mmCIF file of C-alpha atoms and ligand atoms in Angstrom:
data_model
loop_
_atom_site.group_PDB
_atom_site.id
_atom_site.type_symbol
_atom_site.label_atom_id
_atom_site.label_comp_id
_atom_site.label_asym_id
_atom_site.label_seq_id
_atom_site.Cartn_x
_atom_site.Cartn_y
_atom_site.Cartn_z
ATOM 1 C CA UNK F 1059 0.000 0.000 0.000
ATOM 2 C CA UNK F 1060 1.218 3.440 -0.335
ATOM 3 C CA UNK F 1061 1.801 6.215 2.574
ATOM 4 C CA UNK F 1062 3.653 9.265 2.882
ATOM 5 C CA UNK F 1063 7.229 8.821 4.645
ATOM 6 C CA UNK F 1064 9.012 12.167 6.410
ATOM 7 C CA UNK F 1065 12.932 11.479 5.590
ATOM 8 C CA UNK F 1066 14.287 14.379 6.941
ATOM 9 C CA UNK F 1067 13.070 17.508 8.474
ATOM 10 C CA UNK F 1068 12.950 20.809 6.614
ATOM 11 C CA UNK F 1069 11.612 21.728 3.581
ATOM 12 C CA UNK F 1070 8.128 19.841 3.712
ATOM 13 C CA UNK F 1071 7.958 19.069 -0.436
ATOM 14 C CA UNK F 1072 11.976 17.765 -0.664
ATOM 15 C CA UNK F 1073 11.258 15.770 3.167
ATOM 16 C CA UNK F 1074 8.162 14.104 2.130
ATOM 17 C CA UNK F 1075 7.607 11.062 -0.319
ATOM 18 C CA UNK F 1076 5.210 8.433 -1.477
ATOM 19 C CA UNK F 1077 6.060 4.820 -0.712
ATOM 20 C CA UNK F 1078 5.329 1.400 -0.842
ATOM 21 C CA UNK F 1079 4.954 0.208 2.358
ATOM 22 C CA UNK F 1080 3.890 -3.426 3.713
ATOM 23 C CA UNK F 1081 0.012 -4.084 4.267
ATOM 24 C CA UNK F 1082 -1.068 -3.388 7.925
ATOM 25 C CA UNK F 1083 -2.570 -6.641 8.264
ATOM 26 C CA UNK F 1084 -5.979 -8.175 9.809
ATOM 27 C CA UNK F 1085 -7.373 -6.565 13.081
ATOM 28 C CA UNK F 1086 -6.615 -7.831 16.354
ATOM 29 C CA UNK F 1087 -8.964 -8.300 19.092
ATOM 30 C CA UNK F 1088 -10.252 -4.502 19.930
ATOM 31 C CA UNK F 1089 -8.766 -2.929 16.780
ATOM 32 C CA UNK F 1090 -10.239 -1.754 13.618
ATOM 33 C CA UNK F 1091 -9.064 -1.247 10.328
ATOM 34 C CA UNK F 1092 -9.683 1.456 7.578
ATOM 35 C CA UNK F 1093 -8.765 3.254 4.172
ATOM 36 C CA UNK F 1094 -8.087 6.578 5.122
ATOM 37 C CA UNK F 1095 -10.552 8.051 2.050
ATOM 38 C CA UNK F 1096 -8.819 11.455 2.372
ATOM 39 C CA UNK F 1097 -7.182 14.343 4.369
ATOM 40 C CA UNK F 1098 -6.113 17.962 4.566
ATOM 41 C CA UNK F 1099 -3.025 19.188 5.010
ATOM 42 C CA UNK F 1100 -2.955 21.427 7.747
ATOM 43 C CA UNK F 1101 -0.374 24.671 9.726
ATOM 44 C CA UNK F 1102 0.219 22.203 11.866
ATOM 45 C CA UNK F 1103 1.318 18.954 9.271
ATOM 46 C CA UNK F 1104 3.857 21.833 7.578
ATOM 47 C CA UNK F 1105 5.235 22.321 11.021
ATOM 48 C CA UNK F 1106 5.791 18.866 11.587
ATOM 49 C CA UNK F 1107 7.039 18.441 8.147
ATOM 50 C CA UNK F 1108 9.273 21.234 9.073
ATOM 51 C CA UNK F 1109 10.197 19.726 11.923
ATOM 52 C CA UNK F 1110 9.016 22.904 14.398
ATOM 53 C CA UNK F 1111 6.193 21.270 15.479
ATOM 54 C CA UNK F 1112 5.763 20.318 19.490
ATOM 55 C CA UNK F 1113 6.045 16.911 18.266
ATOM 56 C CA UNK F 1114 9.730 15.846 16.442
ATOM 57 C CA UNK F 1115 9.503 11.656 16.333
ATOM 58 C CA UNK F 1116 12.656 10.078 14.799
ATOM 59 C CA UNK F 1117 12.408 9.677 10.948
ATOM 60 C CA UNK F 1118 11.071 8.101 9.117
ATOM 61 C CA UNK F 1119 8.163 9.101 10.406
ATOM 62 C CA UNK F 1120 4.536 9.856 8.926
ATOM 63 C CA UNK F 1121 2.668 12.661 9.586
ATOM 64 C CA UNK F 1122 -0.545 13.635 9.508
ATOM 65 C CA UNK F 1123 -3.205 14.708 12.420
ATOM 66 C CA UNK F 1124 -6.426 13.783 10.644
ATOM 67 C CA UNK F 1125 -8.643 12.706 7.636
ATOM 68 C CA UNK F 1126 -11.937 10.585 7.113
ATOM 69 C CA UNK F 1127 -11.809 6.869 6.755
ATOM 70 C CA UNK F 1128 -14.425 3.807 5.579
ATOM 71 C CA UNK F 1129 -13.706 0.419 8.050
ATOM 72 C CA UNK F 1130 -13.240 -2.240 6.447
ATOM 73 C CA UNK F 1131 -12.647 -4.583 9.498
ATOM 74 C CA UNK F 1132 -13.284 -5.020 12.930
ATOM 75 C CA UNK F 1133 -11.053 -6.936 15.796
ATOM 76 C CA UNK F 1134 -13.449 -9.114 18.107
ATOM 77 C CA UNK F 1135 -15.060 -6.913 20.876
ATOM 78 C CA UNK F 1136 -15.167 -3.822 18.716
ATOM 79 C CA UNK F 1137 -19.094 -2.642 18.562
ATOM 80 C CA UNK F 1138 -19.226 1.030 17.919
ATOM 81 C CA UNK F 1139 -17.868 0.758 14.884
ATOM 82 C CA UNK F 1140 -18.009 -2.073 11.603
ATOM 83 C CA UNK F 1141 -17.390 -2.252 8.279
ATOM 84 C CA UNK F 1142 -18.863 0.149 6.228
ATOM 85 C CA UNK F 1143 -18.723 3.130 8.505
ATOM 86 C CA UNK F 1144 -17.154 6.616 8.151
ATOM 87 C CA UNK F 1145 -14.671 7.180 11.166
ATOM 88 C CA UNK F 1146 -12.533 10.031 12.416
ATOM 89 C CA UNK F 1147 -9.243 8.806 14.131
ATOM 90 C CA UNK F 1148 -8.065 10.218 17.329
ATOM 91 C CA UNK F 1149 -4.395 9.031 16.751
ATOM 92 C CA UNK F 1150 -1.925 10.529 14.105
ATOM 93 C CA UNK F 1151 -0.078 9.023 11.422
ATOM 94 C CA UNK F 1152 -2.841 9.224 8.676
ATOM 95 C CA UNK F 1153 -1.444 10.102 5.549
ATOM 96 C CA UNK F 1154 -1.431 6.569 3.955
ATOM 97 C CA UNK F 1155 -4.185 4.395 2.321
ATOM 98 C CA UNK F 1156 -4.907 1.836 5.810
ATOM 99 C CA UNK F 1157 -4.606 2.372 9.401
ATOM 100 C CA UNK F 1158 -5.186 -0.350 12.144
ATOM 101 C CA UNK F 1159 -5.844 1.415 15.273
ATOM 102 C CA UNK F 1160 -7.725 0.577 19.028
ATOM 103 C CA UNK F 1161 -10.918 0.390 18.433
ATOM 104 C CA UNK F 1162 -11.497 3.322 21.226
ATOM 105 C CA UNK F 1163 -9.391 5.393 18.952
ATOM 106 C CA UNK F 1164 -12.144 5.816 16.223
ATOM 107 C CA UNK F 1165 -15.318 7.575 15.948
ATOM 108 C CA UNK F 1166 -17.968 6.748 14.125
ATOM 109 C CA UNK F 1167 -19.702 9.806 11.772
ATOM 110 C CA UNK F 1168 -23.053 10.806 10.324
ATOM 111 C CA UNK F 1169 -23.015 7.924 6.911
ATOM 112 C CA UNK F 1170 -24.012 11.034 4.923
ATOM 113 C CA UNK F 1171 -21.820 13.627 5.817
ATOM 114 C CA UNK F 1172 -19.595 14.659 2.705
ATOM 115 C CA UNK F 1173 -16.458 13.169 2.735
ATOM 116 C CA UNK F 1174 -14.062 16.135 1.930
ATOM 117 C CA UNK F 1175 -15.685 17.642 4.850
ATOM 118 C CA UNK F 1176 -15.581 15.148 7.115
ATOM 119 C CA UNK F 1177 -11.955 14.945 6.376
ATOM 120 C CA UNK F 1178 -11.547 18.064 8.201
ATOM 121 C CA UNK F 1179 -13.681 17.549 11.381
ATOM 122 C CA UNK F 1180 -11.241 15.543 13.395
ATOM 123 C CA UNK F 1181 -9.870 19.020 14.523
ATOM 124 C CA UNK F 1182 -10.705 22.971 13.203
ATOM 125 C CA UNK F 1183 -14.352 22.369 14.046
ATOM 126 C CA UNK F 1184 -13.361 21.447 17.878
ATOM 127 C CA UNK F 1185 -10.823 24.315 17.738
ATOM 128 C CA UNK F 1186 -13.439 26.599 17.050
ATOM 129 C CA UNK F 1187 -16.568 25.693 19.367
ATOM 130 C CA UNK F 1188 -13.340 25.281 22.177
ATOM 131 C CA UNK F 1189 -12.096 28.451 21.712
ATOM 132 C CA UNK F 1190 -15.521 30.627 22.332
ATOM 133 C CA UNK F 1191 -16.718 28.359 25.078
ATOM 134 C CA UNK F 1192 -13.415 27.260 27.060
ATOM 135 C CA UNK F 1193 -11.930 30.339 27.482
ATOM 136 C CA UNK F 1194 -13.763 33.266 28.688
ATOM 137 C CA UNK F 1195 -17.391 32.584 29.581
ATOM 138 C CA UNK F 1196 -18.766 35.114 26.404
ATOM 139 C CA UNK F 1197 -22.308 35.673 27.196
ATOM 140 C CA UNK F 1198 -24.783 36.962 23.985
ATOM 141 C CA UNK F 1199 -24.504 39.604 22.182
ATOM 142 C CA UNK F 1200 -20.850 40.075 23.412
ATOM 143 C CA UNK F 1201 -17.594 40.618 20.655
ATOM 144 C CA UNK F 1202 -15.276 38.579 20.139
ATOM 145 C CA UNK F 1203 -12.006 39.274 17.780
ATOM 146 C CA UNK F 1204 -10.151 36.760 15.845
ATOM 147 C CA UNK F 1205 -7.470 36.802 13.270
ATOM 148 C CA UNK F 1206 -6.529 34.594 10.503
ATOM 149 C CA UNK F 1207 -10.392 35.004 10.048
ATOM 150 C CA UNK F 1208 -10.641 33.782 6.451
ATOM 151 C CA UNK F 1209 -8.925 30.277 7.470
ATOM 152 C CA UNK F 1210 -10.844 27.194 8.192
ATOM 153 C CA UNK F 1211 -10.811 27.791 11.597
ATOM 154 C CA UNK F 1212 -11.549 31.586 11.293
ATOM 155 C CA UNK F 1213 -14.508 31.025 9.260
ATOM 156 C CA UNK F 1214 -15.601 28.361 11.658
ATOM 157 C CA UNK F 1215 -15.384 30.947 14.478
ATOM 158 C CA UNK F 1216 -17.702 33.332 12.297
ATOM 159 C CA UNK F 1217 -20.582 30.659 11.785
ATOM 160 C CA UNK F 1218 -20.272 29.167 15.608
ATOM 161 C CA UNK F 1219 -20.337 32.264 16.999
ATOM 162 C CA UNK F 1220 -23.008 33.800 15.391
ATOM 163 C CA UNK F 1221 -24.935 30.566 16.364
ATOM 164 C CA UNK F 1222 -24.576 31.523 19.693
ATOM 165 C CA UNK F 1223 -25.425 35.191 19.581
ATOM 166 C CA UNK F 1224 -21.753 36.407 20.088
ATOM 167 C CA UNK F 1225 -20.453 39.237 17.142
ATOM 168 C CA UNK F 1226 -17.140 38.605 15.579
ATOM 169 C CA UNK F 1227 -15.004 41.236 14.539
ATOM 170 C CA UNK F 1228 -12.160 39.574 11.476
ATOM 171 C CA UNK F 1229 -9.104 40.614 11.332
ATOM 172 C CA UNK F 1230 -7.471 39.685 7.382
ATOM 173 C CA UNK F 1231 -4.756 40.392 5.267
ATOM 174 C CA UNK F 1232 -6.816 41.717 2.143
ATOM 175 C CA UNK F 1233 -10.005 43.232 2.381
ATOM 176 C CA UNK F 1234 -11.179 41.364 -0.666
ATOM 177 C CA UNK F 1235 -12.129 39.184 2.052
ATOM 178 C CA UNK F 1236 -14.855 41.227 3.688
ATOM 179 C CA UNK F 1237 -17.784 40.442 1.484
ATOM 180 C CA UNK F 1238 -17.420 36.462 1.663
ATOM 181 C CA UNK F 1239 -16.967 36.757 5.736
ATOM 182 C CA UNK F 1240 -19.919 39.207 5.644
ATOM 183 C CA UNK F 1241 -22.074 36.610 3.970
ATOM 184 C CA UNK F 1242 -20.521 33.882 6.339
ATOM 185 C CA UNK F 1243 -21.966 35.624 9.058
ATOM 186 C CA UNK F 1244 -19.073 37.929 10.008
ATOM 187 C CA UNK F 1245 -20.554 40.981 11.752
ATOM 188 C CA UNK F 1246 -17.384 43.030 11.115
ATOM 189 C CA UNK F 1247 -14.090 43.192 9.310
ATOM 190 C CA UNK F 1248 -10.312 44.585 9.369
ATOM 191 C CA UNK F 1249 -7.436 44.384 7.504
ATOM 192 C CA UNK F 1250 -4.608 43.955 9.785
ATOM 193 C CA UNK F 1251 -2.083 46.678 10.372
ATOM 194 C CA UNK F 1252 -0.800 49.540 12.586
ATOM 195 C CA UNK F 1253 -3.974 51.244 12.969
ATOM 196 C CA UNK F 1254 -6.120 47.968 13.866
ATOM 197 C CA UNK F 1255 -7.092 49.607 17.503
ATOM 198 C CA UNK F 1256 -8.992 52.850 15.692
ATOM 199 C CA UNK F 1257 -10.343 50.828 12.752
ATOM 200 C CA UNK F 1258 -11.672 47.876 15.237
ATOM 201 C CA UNK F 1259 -12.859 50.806 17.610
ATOM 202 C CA UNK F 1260 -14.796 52.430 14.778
ATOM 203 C CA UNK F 1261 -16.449 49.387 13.232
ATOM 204 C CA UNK F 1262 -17.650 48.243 16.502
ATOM 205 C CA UNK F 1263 -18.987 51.524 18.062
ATOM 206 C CA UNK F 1264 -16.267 51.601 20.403
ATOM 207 C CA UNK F 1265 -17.932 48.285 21.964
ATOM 208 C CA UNK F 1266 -16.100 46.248 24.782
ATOM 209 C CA UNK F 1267 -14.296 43.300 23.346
ATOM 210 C CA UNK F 1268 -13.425 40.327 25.939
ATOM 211 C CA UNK F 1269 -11.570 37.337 24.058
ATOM 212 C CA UNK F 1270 -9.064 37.845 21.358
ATOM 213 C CA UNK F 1271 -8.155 34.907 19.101
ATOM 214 C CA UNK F 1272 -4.355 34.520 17.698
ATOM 215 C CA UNK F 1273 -3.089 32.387 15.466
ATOM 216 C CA UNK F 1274 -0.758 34.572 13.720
ATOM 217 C CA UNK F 1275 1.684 35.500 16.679
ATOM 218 C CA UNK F 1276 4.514 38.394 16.429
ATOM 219 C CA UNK F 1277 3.402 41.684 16.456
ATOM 220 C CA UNK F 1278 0.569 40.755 16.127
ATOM 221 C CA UNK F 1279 -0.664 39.347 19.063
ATOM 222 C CA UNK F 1280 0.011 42.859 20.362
ATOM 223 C CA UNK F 1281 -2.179 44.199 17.614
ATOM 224 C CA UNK F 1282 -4.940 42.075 18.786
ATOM 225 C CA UNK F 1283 -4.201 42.916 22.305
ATOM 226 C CA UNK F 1284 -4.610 46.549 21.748
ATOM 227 C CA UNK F 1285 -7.997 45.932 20.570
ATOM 228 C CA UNK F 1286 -9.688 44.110 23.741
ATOM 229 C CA UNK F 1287 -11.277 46.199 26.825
ATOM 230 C CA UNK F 1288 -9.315 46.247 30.065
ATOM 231 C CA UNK F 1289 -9.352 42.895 31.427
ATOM 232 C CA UNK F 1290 -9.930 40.961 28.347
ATOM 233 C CA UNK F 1291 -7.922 37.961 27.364
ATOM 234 C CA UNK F 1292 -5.887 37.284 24.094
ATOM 235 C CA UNK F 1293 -5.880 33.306 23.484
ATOM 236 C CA UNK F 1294 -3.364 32.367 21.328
ATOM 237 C CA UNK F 1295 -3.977 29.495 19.472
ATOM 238 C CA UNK F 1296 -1.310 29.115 16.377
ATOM 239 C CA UNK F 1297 1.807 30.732 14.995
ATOM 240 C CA UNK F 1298 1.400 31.492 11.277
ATOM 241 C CA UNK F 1299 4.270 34.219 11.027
ATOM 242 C CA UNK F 1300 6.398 31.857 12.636
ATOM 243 C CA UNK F 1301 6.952 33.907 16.053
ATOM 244 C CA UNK F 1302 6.150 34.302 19.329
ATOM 245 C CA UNK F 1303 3.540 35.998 20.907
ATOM 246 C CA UNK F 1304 4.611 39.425 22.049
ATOM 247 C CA UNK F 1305 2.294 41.334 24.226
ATOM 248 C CA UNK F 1306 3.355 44.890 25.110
ATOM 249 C CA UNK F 1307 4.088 45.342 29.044
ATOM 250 C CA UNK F 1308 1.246 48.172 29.331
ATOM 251 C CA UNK F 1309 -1.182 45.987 27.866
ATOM 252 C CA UNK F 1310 -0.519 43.544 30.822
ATOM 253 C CA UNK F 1311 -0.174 46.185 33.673
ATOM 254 C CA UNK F 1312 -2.342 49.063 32.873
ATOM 255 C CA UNK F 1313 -4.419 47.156 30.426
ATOM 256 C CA UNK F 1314 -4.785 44.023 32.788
ATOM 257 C CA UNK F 1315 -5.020 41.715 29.817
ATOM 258 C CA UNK F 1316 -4.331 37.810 30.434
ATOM 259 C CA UNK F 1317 -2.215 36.018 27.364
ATOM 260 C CA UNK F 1318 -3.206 32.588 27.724
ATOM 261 C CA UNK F 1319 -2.847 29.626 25.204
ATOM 262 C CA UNK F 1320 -4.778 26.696 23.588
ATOM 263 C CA UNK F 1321 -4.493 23.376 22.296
ATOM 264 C CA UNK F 1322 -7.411 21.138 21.459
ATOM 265 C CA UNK F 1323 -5.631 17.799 22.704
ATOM 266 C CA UNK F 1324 -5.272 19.192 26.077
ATOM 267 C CA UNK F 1325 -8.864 20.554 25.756
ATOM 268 C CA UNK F 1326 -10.062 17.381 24.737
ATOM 269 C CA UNK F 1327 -8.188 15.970 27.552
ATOM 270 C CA UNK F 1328 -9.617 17.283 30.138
ATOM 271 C CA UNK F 1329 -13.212 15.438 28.727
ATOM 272 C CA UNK F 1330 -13.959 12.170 28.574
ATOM 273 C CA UNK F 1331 -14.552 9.666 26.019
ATOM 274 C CA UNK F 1332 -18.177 9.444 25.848
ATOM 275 C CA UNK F 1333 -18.333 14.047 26.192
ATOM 276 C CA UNK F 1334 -15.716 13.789 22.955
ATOM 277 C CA UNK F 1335 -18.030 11.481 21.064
ATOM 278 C CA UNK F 1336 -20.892 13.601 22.092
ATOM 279 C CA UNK F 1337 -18.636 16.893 20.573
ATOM 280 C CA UNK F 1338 -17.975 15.172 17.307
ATOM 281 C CA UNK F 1339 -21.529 13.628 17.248
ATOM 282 C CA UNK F 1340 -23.013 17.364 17.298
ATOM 283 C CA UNK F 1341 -20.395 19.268 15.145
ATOM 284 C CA UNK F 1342 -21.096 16.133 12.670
ATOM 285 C CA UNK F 1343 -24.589 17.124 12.737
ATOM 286 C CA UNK F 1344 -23.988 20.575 12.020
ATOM 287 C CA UNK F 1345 -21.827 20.096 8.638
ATOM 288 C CA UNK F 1346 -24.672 17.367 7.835
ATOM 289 C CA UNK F 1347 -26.891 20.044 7.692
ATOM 290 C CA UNK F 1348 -24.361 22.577 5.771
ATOM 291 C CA UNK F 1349 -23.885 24.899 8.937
ATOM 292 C CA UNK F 1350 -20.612 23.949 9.259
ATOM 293 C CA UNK F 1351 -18.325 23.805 6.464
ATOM 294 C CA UNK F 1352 -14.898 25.049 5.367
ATOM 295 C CA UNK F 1353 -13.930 25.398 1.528
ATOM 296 C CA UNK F 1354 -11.545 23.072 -0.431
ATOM 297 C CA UNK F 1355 -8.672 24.815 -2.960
ATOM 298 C CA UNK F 1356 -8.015 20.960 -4.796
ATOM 299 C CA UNK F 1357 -7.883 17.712 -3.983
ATOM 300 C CA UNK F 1358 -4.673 15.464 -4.657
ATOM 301 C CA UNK F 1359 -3.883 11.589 -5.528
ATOM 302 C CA UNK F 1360 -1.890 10.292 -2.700
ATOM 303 C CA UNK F 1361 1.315 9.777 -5.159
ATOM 304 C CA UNK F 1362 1.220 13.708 -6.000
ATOM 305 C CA UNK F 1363 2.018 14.500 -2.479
ATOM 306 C CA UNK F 1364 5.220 16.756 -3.218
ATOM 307 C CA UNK F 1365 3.006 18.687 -5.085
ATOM 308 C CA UNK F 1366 -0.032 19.075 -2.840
ATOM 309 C CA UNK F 1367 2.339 20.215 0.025
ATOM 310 C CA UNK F 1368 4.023 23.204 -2.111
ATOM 311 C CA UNK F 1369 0.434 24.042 -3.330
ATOM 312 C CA UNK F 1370 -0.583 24.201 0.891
ATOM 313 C CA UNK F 1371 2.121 26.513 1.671
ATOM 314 C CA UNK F 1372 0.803 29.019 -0.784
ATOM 315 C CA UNK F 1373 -0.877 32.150 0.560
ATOM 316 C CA UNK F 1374 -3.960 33.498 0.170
ATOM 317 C CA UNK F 1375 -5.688 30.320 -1.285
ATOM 318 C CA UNK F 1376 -9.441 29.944 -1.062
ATOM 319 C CA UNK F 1377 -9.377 26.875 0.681
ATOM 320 C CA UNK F 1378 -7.859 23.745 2.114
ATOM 321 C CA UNK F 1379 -5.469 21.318 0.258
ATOM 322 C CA UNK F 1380 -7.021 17.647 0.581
ATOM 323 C CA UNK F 1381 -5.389 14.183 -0.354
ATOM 324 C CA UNK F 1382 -7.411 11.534 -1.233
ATOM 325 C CA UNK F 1383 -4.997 8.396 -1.169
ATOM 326 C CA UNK F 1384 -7.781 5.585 -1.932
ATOM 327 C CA UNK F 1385 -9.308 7.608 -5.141
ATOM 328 C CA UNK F 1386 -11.146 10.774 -6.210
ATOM 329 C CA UNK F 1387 -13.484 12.071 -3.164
HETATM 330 N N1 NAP W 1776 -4.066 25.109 18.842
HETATM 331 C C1 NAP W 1776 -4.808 24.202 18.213
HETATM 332 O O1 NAP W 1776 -5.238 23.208 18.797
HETATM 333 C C2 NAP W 1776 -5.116 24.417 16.761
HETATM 334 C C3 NAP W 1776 -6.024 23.572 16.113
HETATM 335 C C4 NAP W 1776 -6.322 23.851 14.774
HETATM 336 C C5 NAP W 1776 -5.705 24.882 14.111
HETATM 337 N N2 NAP W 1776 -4.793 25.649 14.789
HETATM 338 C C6 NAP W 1776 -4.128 26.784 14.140
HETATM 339 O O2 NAP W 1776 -5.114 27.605 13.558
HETATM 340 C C7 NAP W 1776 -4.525 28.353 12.506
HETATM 341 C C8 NAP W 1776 -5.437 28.266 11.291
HETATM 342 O O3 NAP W 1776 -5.471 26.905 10.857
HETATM 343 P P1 NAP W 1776 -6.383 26.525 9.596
HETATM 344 O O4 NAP W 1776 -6.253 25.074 9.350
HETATM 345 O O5 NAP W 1776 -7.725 27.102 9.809
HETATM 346 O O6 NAP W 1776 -5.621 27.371 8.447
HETATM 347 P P2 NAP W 1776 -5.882 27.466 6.879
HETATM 348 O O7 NAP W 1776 -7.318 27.249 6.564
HETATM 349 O O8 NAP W 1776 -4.870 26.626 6.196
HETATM 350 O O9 NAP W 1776 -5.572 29.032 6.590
HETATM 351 C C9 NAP W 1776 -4.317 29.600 6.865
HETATM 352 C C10 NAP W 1776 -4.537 31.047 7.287
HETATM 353 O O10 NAP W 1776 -3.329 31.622 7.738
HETATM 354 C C11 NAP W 1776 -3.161 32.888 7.118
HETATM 355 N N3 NAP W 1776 -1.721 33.158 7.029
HETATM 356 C C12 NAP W 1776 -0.784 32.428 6.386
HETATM 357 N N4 NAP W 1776 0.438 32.947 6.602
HETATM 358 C C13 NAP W 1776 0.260 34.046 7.374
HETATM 359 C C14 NAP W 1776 1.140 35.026 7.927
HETATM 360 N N5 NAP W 1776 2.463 34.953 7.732
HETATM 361 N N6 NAP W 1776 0.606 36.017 8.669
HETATM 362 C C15 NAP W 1776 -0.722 36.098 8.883
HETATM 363 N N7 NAP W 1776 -1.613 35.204 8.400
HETATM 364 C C16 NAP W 1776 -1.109 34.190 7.652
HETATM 365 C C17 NAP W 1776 -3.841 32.750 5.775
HETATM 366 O O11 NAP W 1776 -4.154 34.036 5.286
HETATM 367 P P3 NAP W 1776 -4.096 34.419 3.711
HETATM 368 O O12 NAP W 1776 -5.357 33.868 3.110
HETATM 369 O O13 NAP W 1776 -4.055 35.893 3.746
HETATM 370 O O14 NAP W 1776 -2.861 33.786 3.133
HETATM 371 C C18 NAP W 1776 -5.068 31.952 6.186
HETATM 372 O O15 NAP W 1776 -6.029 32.809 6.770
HETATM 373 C C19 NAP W 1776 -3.133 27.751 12.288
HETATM 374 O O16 NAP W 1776 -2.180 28.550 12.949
HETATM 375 C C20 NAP W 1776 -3.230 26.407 12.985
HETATM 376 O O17 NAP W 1776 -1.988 25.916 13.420
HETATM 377 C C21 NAP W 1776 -4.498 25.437 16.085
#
């Protein structure tokens, strides 16, 4: 079967390859086995690629934090899921055609959910309804500021949020953007930059703004920062420049803001198995019905992988980059 193998940490396209690897084999006792139908590359599977990721295994290694898969056999004892059925995978490793996991390590999803989608549920959807309820208790009709707002998770944020009577103010990089996150849901807009403080301040009457959302880092955490009311927290969730956060000293002392950080494995952990299914059981419901959804730039055959990562490290794309290693999805 074939499966992406990380040689050497760096450049993500010249690390990566497509191999032929051995068959995993028939399901144990407990343990299920499925063709991973297709997945996204995400921020975080360049980092790892890149080898700045929290997590550095020794190579070869293969990456990849999520996609959608079909079982095709369960281990004895294994009855939430069977052959047939779309699963999510807790545990990494999934760029390759089959995985044999624990059978507690898959979730079953909605049979008619669309597969490019569900490819993409394992995590941005959690990261999103985490990051508006785990953080500061936001109550309705309250702001809330994000940046990065035209990325899956961004966009997310926007539909969530407005589902739970909470504005979002999007910070972008082009304001191009503006009339897609209006229509999304997104009750204001920004293009990031010196200024961001007055233009946020303007747009939103001057309104108090509690919870900032970073994923960019640098200077621009402090951006955010400078846009949130005394007191108000700036969760920083992702580092697309690269950097770390910096937060200004006023903003901490006079400003009394709180920089505080998230990721959703160690907000997952502190649930437990049957609240998780419940999580993914509801967001599943919600891209059933189209609530939820995040758009897709192209989808890639498994042995085109150099290519598919090069094409995911390209700015200002209109959607994810998906892999589909078992066929066209
Ligand atoms: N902590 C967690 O548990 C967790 C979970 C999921 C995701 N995340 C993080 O969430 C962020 C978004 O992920 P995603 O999958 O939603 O991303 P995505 O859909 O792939 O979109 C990437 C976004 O990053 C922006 N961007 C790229 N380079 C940038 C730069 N140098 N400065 C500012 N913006 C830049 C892009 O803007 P343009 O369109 O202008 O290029 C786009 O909005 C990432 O940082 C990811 O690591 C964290």
């Amino acid at each position: 079967m074939k499966q992406v193998v990380l040689d050497r940490y760096g450049s993500p396209e010249e690390g990566a390859r497509c191999a032929e690897v051995p068959e995993v084999g028939a399901p144990a006792a407990g343990e299920v086995v499925f063709d991973v139908l297709a997945f996204p590359i995400n921020p975080a599977d360049i980092s790892f690629c890149r080898g700045s990721y929290r997590l550095k295994p020794p190579l070869p290694a293969t990456p990849g934090a999520e996609g959608i898969g079909r079982v095709t056999a369960v281990g004895a004892g294994v009855s939430h899921a069977k052959p047939g059925d779309l699963v999510i995978n807790l545990q990494r490793e999934n760029w390759t055609q089959t995985r044999r996991v624990k059978g507690d390590d898959v979730i079953a999803v909605p049979p008619g959910l669309a597969l490019r989608q569900a490819a993409m549920l394992r995590i941005n959807p959690p990261t999103a309804l985490l990051l508006l309820t785990d953080v500061v208790d936001l109550k309705p009709g309250e702001w809330v500021i994000q940046n990065v707002a035209n990325s899956a998770v961004g966009r997310l944020v926007i539909r969530l949020a407005r589902a739970r009577g909470l504005r979002t103010m999007n910070v972008v990089r082009r304001d191009t953007l503006f009339g897609e996150l209006t229509a999304l849901g997104a009750d204001a807009c920004a293009v990031d930059g010196p200024d961001l403080a007055e233009t946020v301040k303007a747009r939103t009457g001057g309104a108090p703004i509690r919870l900032g959302l970073d994923a960019v880092s640098g200077r621009a955490t402090a951006r955010l920062a400078s846009c949130l009311s005394e007191g108000g927290v700036v969760c920083n969730y992702g580092s697309m420049s690269g950097e770390d956060p910096v937060m200004s000293r006023s903003a901490l002392t006079s400003g009394g803001l709180t920089l505080v950080g998230f990721i959703l494995g160690r907000a997952l952990a502190t649930r437990s198995l049957d609240q998780v299914r419940a999580l993914y059981a509801d967001l599943g419901a919600r891209i059933l019905t189209g609530e939820l959804s995040a758009p897709v730039e192209r989808v890639y055959p498994i042995e085109e992988i150099k290519a598919a990562l090069t094409h995911a490290q390209r700015g200002e794309r209109n959607g994810k980059i998906l892999v589909a290693p078992n066929g066209p999805v």
